[in-house]
Coordinates of C-alpha atoms and ligand atoms in Angstrom, one line a residue:
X1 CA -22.1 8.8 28.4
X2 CA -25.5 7.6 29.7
X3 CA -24.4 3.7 28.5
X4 CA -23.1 1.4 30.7
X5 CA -21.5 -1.6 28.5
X6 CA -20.2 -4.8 29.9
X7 CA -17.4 -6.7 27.8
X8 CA -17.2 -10.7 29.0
X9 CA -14.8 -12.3 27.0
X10 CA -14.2 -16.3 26.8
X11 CA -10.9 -18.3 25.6
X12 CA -10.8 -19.0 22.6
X13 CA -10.0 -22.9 21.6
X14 CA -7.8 -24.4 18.9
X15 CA -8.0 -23.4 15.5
X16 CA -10.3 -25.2 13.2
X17 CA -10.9 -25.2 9.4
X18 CA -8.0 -24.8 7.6
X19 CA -8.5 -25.6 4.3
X20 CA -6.8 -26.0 0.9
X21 CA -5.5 -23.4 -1.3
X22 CA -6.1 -23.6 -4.9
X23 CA -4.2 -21.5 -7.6
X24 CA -7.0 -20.2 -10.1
X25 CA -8.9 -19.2 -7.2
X26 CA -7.6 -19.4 -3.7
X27 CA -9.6 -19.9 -1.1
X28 CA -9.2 -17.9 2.3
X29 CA -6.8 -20.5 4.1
X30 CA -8.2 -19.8 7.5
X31 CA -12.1 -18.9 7.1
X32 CA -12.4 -17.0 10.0
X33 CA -12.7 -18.8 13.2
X34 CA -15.7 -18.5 14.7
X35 CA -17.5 -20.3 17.6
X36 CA -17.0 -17.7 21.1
X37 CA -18.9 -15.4 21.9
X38 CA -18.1 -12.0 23.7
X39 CA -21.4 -10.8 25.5
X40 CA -21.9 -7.0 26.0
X41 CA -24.6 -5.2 27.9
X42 CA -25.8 -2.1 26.3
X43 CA -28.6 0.1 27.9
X44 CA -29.7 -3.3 29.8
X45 CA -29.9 -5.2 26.7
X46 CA -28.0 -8.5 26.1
X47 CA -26.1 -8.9 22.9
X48 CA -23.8 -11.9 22.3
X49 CA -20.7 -11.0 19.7
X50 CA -19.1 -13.6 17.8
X51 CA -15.4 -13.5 17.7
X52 CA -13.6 -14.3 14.8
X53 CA -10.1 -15.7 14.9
X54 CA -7.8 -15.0 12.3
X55 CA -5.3 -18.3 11.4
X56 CA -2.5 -16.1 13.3
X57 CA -4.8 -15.7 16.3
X58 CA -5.6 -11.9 16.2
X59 CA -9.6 -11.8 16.9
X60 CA -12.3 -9.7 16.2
X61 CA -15.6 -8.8 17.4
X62 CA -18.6 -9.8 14.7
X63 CA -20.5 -6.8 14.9
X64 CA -23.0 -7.1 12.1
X65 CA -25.5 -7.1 14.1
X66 CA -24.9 -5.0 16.5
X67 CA -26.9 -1.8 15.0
X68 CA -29.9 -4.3 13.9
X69 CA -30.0 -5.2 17.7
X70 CA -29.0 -2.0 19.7
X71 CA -29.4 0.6 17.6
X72 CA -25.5 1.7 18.1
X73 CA -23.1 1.8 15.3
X74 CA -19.0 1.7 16.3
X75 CA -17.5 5.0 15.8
X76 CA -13.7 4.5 15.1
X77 CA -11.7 7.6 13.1
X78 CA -9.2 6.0 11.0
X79 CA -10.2 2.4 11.7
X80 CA -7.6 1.9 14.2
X81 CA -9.4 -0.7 15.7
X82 CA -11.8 -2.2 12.4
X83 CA -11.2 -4.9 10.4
X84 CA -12.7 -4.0 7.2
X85 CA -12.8 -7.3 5.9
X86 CA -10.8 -11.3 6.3
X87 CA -8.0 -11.7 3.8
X88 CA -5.4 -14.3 3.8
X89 CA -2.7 -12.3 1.5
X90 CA -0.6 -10.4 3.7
X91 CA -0.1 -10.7 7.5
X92 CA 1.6 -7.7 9.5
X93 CA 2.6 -8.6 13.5
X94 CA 3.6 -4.9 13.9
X95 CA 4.9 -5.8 17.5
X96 CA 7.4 -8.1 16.5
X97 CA 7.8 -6.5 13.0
X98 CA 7.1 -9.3 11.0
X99 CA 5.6 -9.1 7.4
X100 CA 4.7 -12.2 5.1
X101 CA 3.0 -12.4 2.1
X102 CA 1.0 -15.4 1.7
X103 CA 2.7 -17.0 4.6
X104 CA 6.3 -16.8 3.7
X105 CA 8.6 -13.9 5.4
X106 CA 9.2 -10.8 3.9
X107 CA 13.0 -11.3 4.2
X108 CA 13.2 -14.7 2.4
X109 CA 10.7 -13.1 -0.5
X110 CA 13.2 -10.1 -1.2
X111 CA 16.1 -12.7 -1.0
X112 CA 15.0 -15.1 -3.7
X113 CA 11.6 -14.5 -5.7
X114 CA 11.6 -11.9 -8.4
X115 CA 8.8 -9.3 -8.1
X116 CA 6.7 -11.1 -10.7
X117 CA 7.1 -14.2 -9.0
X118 CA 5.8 -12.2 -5.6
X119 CA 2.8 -10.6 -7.7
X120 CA 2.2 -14.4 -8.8
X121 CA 1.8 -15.6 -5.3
X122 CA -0.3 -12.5 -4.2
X123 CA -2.4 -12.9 -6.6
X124 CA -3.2 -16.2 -7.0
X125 CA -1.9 -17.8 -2.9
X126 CA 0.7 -20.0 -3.9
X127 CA 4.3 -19.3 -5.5
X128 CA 4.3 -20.3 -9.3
X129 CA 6.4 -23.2 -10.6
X130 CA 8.8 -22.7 -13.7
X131 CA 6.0 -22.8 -16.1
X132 CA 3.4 -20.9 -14.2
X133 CA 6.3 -17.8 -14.6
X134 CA 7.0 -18.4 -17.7
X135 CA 3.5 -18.4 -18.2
X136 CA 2.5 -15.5 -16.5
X137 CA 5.3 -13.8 -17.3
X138 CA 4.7 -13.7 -21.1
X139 CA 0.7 -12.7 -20.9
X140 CA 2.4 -9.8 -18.8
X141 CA 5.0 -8.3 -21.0
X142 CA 2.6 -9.3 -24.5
X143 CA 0.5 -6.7 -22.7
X144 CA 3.5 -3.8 -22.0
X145 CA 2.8 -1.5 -25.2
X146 CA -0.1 1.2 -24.6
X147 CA -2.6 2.8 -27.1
X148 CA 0.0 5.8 -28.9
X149 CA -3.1 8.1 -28.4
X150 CA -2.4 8.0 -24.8
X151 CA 0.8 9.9 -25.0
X152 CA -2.1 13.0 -25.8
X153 CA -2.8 13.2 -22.3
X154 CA 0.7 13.8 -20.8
X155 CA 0.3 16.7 -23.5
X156 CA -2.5 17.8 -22.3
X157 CA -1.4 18.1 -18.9
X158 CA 0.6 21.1 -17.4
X159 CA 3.8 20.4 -18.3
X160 CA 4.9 21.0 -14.2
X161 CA 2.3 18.3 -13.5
X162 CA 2.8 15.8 -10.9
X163 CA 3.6 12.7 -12.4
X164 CA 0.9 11.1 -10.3
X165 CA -1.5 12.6 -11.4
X166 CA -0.5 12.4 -15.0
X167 CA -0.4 8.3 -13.3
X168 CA -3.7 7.8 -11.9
X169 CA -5.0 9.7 -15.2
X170 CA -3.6 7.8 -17.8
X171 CA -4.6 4.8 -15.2
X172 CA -8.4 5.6 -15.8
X173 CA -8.1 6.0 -19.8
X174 CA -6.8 2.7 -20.0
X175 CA -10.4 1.5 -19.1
X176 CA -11.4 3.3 -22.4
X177 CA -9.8 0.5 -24.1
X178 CA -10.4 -3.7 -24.2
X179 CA -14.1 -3.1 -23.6
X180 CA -14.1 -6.6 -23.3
X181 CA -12.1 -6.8 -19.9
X182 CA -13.5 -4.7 -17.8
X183 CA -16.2 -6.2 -16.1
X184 CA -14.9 -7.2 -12.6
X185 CA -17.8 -9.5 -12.0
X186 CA -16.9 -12.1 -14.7
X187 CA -13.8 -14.1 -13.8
X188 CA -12.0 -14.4 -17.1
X189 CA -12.3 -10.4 -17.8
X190 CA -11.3 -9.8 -13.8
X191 CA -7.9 -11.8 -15.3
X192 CA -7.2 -10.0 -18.2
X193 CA -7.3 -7.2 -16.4
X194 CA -4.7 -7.7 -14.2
X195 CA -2.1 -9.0 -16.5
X196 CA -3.0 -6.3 -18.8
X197 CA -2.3 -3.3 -15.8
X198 CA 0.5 -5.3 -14.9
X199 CA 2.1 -5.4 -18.2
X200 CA 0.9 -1.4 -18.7
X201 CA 1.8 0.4 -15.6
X202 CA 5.6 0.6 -15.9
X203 CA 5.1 1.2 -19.4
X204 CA 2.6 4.5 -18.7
X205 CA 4.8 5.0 -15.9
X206 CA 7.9 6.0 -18.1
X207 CA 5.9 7.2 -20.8
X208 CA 4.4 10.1 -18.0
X209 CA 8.2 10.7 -16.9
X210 CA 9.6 11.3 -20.6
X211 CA 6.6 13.4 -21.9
X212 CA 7.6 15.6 -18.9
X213 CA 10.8 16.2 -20.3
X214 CA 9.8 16.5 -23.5
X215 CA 11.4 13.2 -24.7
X216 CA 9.9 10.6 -27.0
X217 CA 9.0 7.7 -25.3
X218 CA 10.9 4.3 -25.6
X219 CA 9.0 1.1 -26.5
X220 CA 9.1 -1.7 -23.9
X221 CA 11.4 -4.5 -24.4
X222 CA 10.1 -8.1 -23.7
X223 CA 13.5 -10.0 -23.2
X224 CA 14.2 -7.8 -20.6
X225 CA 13.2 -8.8 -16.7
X226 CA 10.1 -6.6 -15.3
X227 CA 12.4 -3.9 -13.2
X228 CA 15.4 -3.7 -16.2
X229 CA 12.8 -3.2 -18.8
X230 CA 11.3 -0.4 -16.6
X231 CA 14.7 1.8 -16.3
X232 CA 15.0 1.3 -19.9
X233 CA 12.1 2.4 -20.6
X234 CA 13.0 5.6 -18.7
X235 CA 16.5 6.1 -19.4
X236 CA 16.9 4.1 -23.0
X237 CA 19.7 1.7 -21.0
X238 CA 19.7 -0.4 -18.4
X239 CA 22.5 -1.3 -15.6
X240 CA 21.2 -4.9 -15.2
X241 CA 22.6 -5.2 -11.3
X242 CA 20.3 -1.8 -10.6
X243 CA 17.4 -3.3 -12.3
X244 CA 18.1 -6.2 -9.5
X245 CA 18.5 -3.7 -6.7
X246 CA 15.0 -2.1 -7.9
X247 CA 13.6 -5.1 -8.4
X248 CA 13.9 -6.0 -4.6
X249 CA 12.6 -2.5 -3.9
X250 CA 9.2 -3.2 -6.1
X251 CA 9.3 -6.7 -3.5
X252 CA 9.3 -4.6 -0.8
X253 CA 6.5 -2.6 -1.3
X254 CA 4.2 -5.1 -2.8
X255 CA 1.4 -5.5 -0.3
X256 CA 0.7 -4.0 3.0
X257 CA -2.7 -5.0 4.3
X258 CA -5.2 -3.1 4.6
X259 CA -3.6 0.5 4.4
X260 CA -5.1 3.7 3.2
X261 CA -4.7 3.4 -0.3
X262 CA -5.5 -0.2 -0.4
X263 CA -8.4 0.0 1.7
X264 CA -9.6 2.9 -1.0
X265 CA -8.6 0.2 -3.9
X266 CA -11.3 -2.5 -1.9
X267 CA -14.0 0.6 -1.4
X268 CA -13.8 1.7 -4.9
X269 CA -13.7 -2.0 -6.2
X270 CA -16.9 -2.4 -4.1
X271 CA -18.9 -0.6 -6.2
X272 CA -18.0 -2.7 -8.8
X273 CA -16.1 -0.2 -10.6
X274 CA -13.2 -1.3 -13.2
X275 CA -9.7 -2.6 -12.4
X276 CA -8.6 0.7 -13.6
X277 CA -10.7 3.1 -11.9
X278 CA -10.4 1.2 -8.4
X279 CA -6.7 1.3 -9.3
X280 CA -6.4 4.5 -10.1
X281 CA -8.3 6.1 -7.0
X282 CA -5.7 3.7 -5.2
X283 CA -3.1 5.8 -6.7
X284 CA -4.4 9.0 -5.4
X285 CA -4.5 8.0 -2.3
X286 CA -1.1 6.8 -2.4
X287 CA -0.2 10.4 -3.2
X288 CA -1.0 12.1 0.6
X289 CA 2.8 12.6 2.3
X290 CA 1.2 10.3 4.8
X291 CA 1.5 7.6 2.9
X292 CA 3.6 6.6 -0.1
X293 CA 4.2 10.1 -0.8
X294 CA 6.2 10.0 1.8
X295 CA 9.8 9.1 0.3
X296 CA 9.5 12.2 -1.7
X297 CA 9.6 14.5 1.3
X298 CA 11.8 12.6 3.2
X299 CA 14.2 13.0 0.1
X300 CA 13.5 16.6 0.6
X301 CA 13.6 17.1 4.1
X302 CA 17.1 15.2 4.3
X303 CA 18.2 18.1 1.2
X304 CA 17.0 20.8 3.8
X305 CA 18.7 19.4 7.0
X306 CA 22.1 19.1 4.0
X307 CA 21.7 22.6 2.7
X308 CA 21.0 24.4 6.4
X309 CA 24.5 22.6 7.2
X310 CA 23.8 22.2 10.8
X311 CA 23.5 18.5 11.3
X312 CA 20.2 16.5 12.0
X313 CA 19.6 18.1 15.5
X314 CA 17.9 21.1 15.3
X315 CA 15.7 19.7 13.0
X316 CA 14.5 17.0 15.4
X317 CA 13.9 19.4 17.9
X318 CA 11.6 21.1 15.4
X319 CA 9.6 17.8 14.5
X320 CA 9.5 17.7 18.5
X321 CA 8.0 21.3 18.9
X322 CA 4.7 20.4 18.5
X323 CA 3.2 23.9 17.6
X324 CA 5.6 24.0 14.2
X325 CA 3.7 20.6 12.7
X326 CA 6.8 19.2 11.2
X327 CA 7.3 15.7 11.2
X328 CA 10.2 13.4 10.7
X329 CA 9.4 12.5 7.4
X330 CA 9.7 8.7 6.5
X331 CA 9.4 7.7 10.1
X332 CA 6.4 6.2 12.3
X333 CA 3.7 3.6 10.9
X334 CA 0.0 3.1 12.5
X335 CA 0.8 -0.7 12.4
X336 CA 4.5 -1.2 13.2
X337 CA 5.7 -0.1 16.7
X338 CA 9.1 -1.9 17.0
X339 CA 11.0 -2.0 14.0
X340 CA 9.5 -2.2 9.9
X341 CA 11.3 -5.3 8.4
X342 CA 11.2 -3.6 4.7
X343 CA 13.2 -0.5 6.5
X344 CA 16.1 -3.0 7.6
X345 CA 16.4 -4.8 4.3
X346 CA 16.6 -1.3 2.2
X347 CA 19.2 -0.1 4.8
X348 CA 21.1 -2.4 3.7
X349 CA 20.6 -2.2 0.1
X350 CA 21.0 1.2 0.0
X351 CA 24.7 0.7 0.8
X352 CA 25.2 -1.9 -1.4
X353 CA 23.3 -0.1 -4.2
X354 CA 25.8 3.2 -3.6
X355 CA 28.7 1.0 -3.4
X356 CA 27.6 -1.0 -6.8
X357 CA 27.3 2.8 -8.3
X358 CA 30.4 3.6 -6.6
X359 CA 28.1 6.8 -5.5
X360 CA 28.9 8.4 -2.2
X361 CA 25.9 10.5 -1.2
X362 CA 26.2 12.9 1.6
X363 CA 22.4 12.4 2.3
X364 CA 22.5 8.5 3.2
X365 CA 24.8 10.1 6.1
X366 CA 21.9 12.5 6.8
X367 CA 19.6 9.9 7.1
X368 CA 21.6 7.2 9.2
X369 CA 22.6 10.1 11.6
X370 CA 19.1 11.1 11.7
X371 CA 18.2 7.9 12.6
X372 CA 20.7 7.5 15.0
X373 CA 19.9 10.7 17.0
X374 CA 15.8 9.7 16.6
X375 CA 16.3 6.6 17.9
X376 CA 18.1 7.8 21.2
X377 CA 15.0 10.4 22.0
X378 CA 13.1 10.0 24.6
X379 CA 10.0 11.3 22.2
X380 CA 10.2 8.8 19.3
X381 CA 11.5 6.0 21.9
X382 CA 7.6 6.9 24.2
X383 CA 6.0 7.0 20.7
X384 CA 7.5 3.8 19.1
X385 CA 8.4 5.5 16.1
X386 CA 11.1 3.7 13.7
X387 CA 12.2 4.6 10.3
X388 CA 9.6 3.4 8.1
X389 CA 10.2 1.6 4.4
X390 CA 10.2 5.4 2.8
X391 CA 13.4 6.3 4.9
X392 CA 15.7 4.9 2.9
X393 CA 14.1 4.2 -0.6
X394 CA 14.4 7.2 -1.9
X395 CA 18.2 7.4 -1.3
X396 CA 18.5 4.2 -3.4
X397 CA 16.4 6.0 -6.3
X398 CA 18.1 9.3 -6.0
X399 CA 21.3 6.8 -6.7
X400 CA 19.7 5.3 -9.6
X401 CA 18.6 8.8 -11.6
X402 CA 15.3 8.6 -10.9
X403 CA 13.8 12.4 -10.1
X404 CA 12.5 12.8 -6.3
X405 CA 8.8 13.6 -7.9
X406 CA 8.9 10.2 -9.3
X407 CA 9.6 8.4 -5.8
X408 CA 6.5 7.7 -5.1
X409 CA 5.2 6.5 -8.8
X410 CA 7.9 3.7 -8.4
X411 CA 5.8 2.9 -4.7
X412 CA 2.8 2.4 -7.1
X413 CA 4.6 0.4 -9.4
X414 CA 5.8 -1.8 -6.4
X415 CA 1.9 -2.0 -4.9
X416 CA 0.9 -2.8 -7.6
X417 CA -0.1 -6.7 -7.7
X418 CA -1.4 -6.3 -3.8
X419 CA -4.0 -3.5 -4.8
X420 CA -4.8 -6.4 -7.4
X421 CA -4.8 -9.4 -5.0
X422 CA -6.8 -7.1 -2.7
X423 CA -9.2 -6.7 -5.6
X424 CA -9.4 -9.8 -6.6
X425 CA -10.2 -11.6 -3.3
X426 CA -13.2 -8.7 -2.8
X427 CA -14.4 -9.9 -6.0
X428 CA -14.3 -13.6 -5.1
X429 CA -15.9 -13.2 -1.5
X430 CA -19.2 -14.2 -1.8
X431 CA -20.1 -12.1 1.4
X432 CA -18.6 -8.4 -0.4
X433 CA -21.6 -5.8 0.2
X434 CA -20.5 -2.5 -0.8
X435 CA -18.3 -0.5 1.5
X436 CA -20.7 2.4 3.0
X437 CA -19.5 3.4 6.6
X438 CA -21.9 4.7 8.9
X439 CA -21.3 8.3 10.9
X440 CA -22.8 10.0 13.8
X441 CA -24.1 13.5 12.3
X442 CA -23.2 15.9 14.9
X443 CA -24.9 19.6 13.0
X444 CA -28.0 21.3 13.7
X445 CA -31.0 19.7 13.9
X446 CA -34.0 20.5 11.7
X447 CA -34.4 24.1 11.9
X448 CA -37.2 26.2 9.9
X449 CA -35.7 27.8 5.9
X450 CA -36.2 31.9 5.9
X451 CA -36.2 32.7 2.4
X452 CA -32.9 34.5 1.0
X453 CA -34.5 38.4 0.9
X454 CA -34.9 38.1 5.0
X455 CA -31.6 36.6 5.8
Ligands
CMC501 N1 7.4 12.7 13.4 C1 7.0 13.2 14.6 N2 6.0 12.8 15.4 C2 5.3 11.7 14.9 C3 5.6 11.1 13.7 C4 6.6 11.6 12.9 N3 7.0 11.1 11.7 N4 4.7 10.1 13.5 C5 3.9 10.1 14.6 N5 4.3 11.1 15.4 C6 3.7 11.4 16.7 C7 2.4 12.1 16.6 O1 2.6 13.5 16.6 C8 1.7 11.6 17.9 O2 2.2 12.3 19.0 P1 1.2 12.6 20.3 O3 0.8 11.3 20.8 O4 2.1 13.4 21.2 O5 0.1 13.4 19.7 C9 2.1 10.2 18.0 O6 3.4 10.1 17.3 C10 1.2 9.2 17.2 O7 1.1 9.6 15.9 P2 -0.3 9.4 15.0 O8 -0.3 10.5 13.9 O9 -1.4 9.3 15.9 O10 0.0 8.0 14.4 P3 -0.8 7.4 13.1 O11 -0.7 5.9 13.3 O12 -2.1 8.0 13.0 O13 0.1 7.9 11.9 C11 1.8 7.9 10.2 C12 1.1 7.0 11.3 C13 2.7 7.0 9.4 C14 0.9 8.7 9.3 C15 2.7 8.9 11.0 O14 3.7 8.2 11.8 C16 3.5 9.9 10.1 O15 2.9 10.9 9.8 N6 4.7 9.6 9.7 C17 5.4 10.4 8.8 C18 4.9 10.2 7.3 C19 5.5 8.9 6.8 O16 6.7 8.5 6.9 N7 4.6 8.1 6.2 C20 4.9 6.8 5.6 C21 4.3 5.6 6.3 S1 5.0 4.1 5.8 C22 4.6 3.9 4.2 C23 3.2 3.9 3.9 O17 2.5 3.1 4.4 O18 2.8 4.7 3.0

């Protein structure tokens, strides 16, 4: 490299501009902090960058103009190091393992909110009093029946189809209906829209899982609670203490910062594209066994590690061969590198789930061996890997009949409200630009075209 940089930083000082949060339309608490200056040398050249310091101190180098001024872009593959954008919904210390949505502790959320209660407070900053539920809760559920006609396209689909992809389809139809909702730019359609996929995803959800098996589907039930009304929907009964159990699950999953499939929620959304559509491609990327699709293999790799009958070790010392690019499934995270707080909490609810069942599953032993004998290795302990929030999930759904290729549907029915809080605050930041990353083209340069007879 022919560049010699020079990074100067300064101390930040105490925070400044915290502001109000309203419900409609919550502000950012913390409008990035900004006031230092990091100064950088590039090719001789001064450049002064501002930092920007987050209400929970992490900072960030304002690099906007930095290719105006230099001519040098950032190259960072898989944005380990770039903030995409400020957002006050979610905060991750992956350090210490701590998760909070909207300021209050992940642990305190799945102990006493109900997940539409924790979709309220994404969405809108603050948790809702009685009324505000009540409220929110009926524009929900008036919206949980979907077009009949839809039911066509689980048809049309090959009947071994993955039900994700029957999901994020029948995700992007909906925006062929309610014409009049589905312009993100006007405030009152960006609403309906939400409650509407709020009220329709566990409802298309189900319907994708029955078609499958060739069942009629069942009609949603309004005096049910979100979760119950889910299972029956699937099942045509409902074992209200499970519903609970999976209810805490959907808490669990409900926002996550900026990960893959969220961050491809905020891309597509800055187009200006439809609820649906930016939903739907969120879906998709959900899918990827590097993310939420995830709890299915881990549900499958525990079944192989059962059926081989030789105990979780030589199975670890594959995932620690390198050359045979298996991976301890459900385990590792790019942010947390101590412990993930959502793992913890469904450790423990996946016993109390089995014991509620009275279901003794020799796979749960799998898994807490597994974890055990991971945990004590030198190569996950170097690499700060930790079972991750798919470890255990899928034992708990496997407990409560749902199939393994539906695991990770139920993780877009949980991540639901944060793709939407997500897109919401993108739509009320008055400084969105489309997302359009920059690259450094590394193929030939221009070279002369023979035509196709002398080639
Ligand atoms: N098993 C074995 N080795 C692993 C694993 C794993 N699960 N995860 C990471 N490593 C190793 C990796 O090979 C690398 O080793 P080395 O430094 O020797 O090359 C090192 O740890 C760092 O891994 P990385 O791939 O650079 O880390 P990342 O931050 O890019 O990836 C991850 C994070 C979650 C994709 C990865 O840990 C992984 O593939 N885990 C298994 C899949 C999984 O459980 N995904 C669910 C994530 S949590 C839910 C969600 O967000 O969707």
């Amino acid at each position: 490299m022919g560049t010699r940089g020079v990074v100067r930083g300064q101390a930040p000082d105490a925070l400044q501009n915290r502001g109000a949060t309203g419900v409609a339309a919550p502000p950012r608490e913390h409008e990035g902090n900004m006031g230092h200056e990091v100064h950088i040398n590039i090719d001789g050249q001064d450049l002064s960058l501002p930092v920007v310091e987050g209400s929970e101190h992490e900072k960030a180098l304002d690099i906007g103009k930095l290719r105006a001024q230099t001519g040098y872009i950032t190259l960072d593959p898989g944005y380990v190091n770039t903030g995409a954008c400020q957002s006050s919904i979610c905060f991750i210390d992956g350090e210490k393992g701590i998760l909070r949505y909207r300021g209050y502790p992940i642990e305190e959320i799945a102990d006493q909110a109900c997940f539409l209660e924790t979709a309220y407070l994404l969405l809108y900053g603050e948790l809702p009093t009685q009324s505000q539920l009540d409220g929110f809760r009926v524009s929900v559920k008036e919206r949980a029946e979907v077009p009949s006609a839809l039911g066509k396209l689980c048809e049309a689909v090959s009947s071994d189809a993955h039900p994700m992809s029957v999901l994020a389809s029948m995700v992007n139809a909906l925006s062929s209906y309610g014409r009049d909702w589905r312009k993100p730019t006007v405030e009152e359609q960006r609403e309906k829209a939400i409650r509407d996929l709020l009220g329709k995803l566990p409802t298309v959800a189900a319907m994708a899982f029955r078609r499958s098996r060739g069942l009629d589907p069942i009609a949603p039930r309004a005096d049910l609670p979100y979760a119950a009304n889910f299972l029956n929907m699937m099942f045509g009964e409902v074992n209200l203490k499970v519903a609970e159990a999976l209810d805490k699950i959907l808490i669990l999953h409900a926002d996550h910062e900026q990960n893959c499939s969220t961050s491809t929620v905020r891309i597509v959304g800055s187009s200006e594209a439809n609820l649906y559509a930016s939903i739907a491609a969120g879906i998709c990327a959900l899918w990827g066994p590097l993310h939420g699709g995830a709890n299915q293999r881990v549900i499958e790799m525990l079944e192989t590690i059962h059926n081989s009958g030789d105990g979780p070790d030589p199975f670890v010392d594959k995932v620690k061969d390198k050359t045979s690019g298996v991976r301890l499934m459900g385990f590792g995270h790019r942010v947390y590198k101590n412990f993930d707080p959502r793992a913890k909490i469904l450790k423990k609810a996946c016993d109390e789930v089995l014991a509620t069942l009275g279901i003794e599953d020799p796979l749960l032993d799998i898994a807490k061996s597994l974890e055990k004998t991971a945990l004590e290795d030198e190569y996950f302990i170097s690499r700060q890997l930790y079972p991750n929030v798919d470890f255990y999930s899928g034992i708990i759904y496997r407990a409560i009949g749902i199939p393994t290729n539906m695991f990770t549907v139920m993780f877009a029915l949980g991540r639901l409200p944060g793709w939407m809080a997500h897109w919401r605050e993108l739509h009320e930041d008055p400084a969105r630009r489309i997302g359009r990353p920059r690259q450094i083209y590394t193929g030939p340069t221009q070279r002369k075209m023979t035509p196709i007879g002398q080639r």
